[in-house]
Short mmCIF file of C-alpha atoms and ligand atoms in Angstrom, two decimals:
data_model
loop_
_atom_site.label_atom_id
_atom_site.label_comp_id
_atom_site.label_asym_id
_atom_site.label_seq_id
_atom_site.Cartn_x
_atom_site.Cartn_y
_atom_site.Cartn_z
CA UNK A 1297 88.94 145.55 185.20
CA UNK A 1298 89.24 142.20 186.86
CA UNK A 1299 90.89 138.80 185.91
CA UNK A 1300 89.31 136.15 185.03
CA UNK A 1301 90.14 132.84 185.17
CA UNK A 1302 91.26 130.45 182.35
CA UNK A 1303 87.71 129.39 180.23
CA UNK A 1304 86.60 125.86 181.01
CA UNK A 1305 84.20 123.88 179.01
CA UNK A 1306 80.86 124.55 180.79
CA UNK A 1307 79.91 122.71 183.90
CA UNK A 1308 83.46 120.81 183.94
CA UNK A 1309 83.25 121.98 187.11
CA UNK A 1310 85.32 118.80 189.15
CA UNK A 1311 88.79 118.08 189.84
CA UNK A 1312 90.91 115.85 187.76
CA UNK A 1313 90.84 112.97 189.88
CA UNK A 1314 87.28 112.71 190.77
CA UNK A 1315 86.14 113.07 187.04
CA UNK A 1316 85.41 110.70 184.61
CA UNK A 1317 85.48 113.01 181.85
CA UNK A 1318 88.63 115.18 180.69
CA UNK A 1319 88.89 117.62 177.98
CA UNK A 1320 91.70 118.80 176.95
CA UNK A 1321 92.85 121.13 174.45
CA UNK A 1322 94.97 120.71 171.05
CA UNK A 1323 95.56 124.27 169.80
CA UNK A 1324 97.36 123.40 167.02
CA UNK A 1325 96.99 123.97 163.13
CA UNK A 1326 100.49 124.04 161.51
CA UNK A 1327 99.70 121.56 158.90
CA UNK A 1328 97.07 123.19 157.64
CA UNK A 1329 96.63 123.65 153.39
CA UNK A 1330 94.25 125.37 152.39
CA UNK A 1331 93.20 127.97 155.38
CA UNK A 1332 94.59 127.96 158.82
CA UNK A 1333 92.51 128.86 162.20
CA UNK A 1334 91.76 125.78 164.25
CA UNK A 1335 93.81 127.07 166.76
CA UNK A 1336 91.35 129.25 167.61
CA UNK A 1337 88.86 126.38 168.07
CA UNK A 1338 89.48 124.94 171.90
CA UNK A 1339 88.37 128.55 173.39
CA UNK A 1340 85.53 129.14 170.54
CA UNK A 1341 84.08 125.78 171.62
CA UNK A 1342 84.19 126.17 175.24
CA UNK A 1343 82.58 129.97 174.75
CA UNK A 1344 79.57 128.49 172.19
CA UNK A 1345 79.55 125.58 175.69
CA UNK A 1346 78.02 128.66 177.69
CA UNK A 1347 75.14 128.65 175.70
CA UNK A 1348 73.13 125.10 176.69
CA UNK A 1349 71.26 123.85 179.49
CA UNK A 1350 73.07 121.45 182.06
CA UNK A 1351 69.72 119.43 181.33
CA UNK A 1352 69.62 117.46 178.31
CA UNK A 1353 66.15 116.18 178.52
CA UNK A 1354 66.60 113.35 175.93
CA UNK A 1355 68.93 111.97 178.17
CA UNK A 1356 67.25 112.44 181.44
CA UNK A 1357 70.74 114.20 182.71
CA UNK A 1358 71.77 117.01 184.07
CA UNK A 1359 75.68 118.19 183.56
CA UNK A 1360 76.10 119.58 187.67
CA UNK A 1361 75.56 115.81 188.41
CA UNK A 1362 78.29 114.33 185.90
CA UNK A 1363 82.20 114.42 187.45
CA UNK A 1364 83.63 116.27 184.30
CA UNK A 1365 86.93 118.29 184.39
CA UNK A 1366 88.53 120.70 181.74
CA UNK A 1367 92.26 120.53 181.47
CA UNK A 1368 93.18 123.89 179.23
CA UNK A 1369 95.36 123.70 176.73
CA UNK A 1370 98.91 122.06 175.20
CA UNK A 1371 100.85 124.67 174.26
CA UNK A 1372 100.77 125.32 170.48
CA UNK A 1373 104.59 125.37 169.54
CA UNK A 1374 107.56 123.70 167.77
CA UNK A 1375 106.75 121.70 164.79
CA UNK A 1376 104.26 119.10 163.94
CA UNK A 1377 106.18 116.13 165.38
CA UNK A 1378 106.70 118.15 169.10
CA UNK A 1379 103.06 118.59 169.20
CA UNK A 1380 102.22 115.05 167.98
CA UNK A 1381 104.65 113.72 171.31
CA UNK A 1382 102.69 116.68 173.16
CA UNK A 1383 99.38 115.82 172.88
CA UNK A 1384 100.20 111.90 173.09
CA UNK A 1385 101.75 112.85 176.64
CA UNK A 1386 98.87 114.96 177.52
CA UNK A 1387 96.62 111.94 176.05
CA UNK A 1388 98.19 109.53 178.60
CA UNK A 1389 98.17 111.04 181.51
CA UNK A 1390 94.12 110.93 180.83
CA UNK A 1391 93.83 107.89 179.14
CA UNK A 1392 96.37 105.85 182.24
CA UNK A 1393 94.30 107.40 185.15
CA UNK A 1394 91.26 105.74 183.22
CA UNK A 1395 89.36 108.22 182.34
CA UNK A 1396 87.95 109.12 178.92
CA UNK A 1397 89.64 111.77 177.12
CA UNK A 1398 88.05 114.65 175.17
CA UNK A 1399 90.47 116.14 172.80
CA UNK A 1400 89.71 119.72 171.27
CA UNK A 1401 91.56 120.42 168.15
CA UNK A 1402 93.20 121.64 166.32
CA UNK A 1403 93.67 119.93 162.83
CA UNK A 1404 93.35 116.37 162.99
CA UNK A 1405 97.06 115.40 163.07
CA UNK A 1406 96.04 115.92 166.75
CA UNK A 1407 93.92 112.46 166.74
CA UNK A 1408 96.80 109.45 166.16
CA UNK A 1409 99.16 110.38 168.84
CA UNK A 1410 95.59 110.38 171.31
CA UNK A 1411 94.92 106.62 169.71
CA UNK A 1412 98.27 105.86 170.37
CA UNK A 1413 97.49 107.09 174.35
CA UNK A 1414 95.09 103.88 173.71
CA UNK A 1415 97.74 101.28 172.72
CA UNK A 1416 96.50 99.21 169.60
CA UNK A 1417 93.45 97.23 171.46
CA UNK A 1418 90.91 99.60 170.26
CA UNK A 1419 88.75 100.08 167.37
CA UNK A 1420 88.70 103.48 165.93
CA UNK A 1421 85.60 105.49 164.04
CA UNK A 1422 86.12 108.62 162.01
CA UNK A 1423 83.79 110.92 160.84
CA UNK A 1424 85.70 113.09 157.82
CA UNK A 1425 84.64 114.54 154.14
CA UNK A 1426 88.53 113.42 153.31
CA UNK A 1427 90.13 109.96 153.31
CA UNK A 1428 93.13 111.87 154.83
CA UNK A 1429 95.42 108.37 153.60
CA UNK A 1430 98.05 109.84 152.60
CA UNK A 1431 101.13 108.50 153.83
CA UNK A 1432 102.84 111.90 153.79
CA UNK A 1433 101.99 114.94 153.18
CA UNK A 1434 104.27 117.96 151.64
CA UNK A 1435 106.85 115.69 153.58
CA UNK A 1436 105.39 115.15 156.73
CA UNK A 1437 104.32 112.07 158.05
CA UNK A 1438 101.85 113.86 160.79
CA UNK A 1439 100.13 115.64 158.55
CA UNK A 1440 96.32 116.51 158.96
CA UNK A 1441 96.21 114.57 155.37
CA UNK A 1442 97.98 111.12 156.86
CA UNK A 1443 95.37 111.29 160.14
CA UNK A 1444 93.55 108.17 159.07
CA UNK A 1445 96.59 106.02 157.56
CA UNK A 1446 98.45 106.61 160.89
CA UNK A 1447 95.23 105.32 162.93
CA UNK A 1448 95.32 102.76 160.78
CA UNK A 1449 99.37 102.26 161.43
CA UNK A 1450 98.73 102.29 165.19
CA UNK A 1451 95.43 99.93 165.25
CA UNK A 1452 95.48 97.73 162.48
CA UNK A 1453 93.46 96.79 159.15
CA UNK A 1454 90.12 95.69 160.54
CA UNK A 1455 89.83 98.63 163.27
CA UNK A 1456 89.41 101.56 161.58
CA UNK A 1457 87.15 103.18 159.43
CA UNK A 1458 86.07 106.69 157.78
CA UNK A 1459 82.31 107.44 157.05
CA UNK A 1460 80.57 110.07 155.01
CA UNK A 1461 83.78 110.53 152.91
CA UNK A 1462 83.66 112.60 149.62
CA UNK A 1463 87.05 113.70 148.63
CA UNK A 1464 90.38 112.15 148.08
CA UNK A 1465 93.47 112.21 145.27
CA UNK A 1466 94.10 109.58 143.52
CA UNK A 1467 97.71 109.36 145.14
CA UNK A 1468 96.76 108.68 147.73
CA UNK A 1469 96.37 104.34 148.47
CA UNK A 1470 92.36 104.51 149.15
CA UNK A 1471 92.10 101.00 147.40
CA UNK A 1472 93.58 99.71 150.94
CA UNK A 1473 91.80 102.41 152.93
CA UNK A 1474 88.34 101.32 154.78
CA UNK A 1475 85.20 104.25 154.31
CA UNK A 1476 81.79 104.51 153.81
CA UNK A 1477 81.71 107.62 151.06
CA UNK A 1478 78.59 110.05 151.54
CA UNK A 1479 76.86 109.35 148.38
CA UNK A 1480 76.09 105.81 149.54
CA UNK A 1481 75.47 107.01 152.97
CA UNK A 1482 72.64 109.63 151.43
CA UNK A 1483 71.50 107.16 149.49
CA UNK A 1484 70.82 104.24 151.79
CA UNK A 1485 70.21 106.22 154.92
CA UNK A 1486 72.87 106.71 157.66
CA UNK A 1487 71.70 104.09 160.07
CA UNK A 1488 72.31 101.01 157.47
CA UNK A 1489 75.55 102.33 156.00
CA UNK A 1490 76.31 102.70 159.71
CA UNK A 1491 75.58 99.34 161.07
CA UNK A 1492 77.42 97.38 158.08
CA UNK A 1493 80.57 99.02 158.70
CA UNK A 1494 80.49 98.50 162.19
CA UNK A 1495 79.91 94.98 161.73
CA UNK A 1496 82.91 94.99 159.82
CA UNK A 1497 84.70 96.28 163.09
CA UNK A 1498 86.61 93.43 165.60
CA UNK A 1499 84.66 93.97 168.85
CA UNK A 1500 86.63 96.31 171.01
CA UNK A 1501 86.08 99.68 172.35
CA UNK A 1502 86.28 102.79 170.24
CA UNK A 1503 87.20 105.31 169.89
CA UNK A 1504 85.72 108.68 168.07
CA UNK A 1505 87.20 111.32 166.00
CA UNK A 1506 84.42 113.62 164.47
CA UNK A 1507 86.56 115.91 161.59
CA UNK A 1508 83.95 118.49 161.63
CA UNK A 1509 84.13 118.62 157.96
CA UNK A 1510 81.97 115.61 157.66
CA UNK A 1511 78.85 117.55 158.47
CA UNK A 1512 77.64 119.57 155.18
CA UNK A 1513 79.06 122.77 155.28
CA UNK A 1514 75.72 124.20 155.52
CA UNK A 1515 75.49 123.15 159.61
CA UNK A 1516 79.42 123.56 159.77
CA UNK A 1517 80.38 126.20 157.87
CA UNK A 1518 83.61 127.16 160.00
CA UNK A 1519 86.35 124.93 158.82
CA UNK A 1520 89.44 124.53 156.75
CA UNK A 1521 88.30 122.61 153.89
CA UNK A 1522 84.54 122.22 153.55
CA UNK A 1523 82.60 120.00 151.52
CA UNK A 1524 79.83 119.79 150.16
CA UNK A 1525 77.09 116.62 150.34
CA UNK A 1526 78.14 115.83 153.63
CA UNK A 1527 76.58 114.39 156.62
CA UNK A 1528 73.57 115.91 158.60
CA UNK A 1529 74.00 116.65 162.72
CA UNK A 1530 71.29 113.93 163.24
CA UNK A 1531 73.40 111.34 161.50
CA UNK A 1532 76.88 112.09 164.24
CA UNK A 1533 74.00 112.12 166.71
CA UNK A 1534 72.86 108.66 166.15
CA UNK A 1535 76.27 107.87 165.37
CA UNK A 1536 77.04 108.30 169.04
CA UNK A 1537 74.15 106.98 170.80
CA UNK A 1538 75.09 103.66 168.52
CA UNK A 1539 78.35 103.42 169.98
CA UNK A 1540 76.84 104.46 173.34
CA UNK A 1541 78.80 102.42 175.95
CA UNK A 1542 81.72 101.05 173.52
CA UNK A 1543 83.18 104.84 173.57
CA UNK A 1544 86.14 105.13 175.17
CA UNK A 1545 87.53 108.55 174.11
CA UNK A 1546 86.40 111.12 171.59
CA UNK A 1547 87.67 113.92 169.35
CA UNK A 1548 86.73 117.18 167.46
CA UNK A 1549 88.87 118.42 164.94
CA UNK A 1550 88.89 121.33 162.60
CA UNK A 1551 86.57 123.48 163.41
CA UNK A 1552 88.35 126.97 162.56
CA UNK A 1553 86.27 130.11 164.23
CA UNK A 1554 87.97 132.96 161.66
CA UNK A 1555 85.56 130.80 158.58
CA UNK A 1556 82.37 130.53 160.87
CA UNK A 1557 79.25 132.34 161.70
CA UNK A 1558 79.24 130.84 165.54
CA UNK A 1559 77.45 127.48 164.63
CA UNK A 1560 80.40 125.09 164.24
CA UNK A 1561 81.60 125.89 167.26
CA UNK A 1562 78.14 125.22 168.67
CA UNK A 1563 77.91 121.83 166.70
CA UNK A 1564 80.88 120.47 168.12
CA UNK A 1565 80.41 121.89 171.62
CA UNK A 1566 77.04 120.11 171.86
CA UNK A 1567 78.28 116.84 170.33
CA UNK A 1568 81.07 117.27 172.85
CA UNK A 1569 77.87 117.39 175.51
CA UNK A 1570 76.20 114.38 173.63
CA UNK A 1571 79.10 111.86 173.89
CA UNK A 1572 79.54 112.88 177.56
CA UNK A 1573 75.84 112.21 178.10
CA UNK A 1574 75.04 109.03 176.36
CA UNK A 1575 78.39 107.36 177.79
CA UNK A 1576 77.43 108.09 181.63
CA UNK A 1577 74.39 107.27 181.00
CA UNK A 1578 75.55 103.47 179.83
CA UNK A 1579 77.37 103.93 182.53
CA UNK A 1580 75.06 104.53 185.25
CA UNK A 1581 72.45 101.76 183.56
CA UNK A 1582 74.62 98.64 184.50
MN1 MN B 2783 90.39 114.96 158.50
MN1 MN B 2784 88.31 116.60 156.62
#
């Protein structure tokens, strides 16, 4: 039998410093409610990464040309508040060499402490079925529940905002909380919901967290908590290509391998490929 090396995202074939692009992996699902398994997610993903074409014809790119580099993983241990300071350490060390970071959950207590990487001069997008505004959650402040109230703690009211949301308890302060909720989004199309939000947004970079839960369970079956009447993979696909060359970082959170037939992890793997694309290719078009 013979070794092999550690799995790396497919083509993320350059060295740190030469890249542009860095993925790195959050491992980490202590938080978790209802049923656990992101950890699992990072080295699902990069497996399901195996399966596409460098070429991405609707891009006119191929991956072997685009400086990309896989870090591994954080180490999944200690409690939530050690992995929060872990992944915002890992997060800087990307985010100060200038490069754009591509965090692989993991639950998404894993996405403030990689906004905080940012400092608060960013605007921040999230994709998510849940409001996740609580302000703790069975006692913890970094709960996968408080993700978008911290954002909002670290960037300010006016910079973030949650789209195709469908779930939320009424304890939690969603009158303050800024989301587009699914129903509205179904009913008026995904591109207008879209652009009114983002108008709403001050004009500064942004950053993207995509809580895999926001896609319809029936294209992302393999996650904690799904939801029904969610989003379709054509609406995060235009989603990006909007944002295009205001991306500055992106995440993918929750997927969780033991609840999926292999299509989840393939979701996020190519959306991982789609961000990637569409922000070289801004770019490379100056
Ligand atoms: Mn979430
Ligand atoms: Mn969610």
């Amino acid at each position: 039998m013979s070794l092999r090396g550690p799995l790396k995202f497919a083509d993320a074939d350059s060295n740190f410093e030469e890249s542009h692009f860095v993925v790195l992996g959050a491992p980490f699902d202590k938080t978790t409610t209802f049923r656990a398994g992101t950890r699992f997610a990072p080295t699902a993903i990069r497996e399901a990464s195996a399966n596409f074409e460098p070429y991405m014809f609707e891009h006119g790119i191929s991956f072997s040309d685009i400086p990309f580099h896989d870090s591994g993983d954080l180490h999944d241990e200690g409690t939530a508040d050690d992995m929060v300071a872990s992944v915002e350490e890992g997060a800087r060390r990307i985010v100060g060499a200038g490069k754009f970071p591509i965090v692989i959950g993991g639950e998404h207590s894993v996405t403030p402490p990689v906004v905080k990487a940012f400092g608060e001069d960013i605007a921040v997008v999230i994709i998510d079925a849940h409001l996740d505004y609580q302000n703790e959650y069975q006692g913890l402040r970094n709960s996968h529940a408080c993700a978008h109230r911290r954002v909002a703690d670290i960037v300010g009211e006016g910079n973030v905002f949650a789209f195709g949301v469908r779930s939320y308890s009424d304890e939690e302060d969603f009158e303050e909380a800024v989301f587009v909720d699914a129903l509205r989004i179904h009913e008026h199309g995904c591109e207008e919901e879209f652009e009114k939000a983002l108008s709403c947004l001050k004009e500064r970079p942004i950053y993207l967290s995509l809580d895999i839960d926001g896609i319809d369970p029936a294209f992302a079956p393999g996650t904690g908590t799904p939801e029904p009447f969610g989003l379709t993979p054509f609406d995060v696909k235009y989603i990006i290509n909007r944002l295009g060359d205001r991306l500055v970082g992106f995440d993918v959170v929750e997927v969780s391998p033991p609840y999926d037939n292999g299509n989840t992890s393939l979701l996020a793997a190519r959306f991982i490929k789609e961000v990637i694309a569409v922000k070289w290719k801004a770019m490379n078009s100056k």
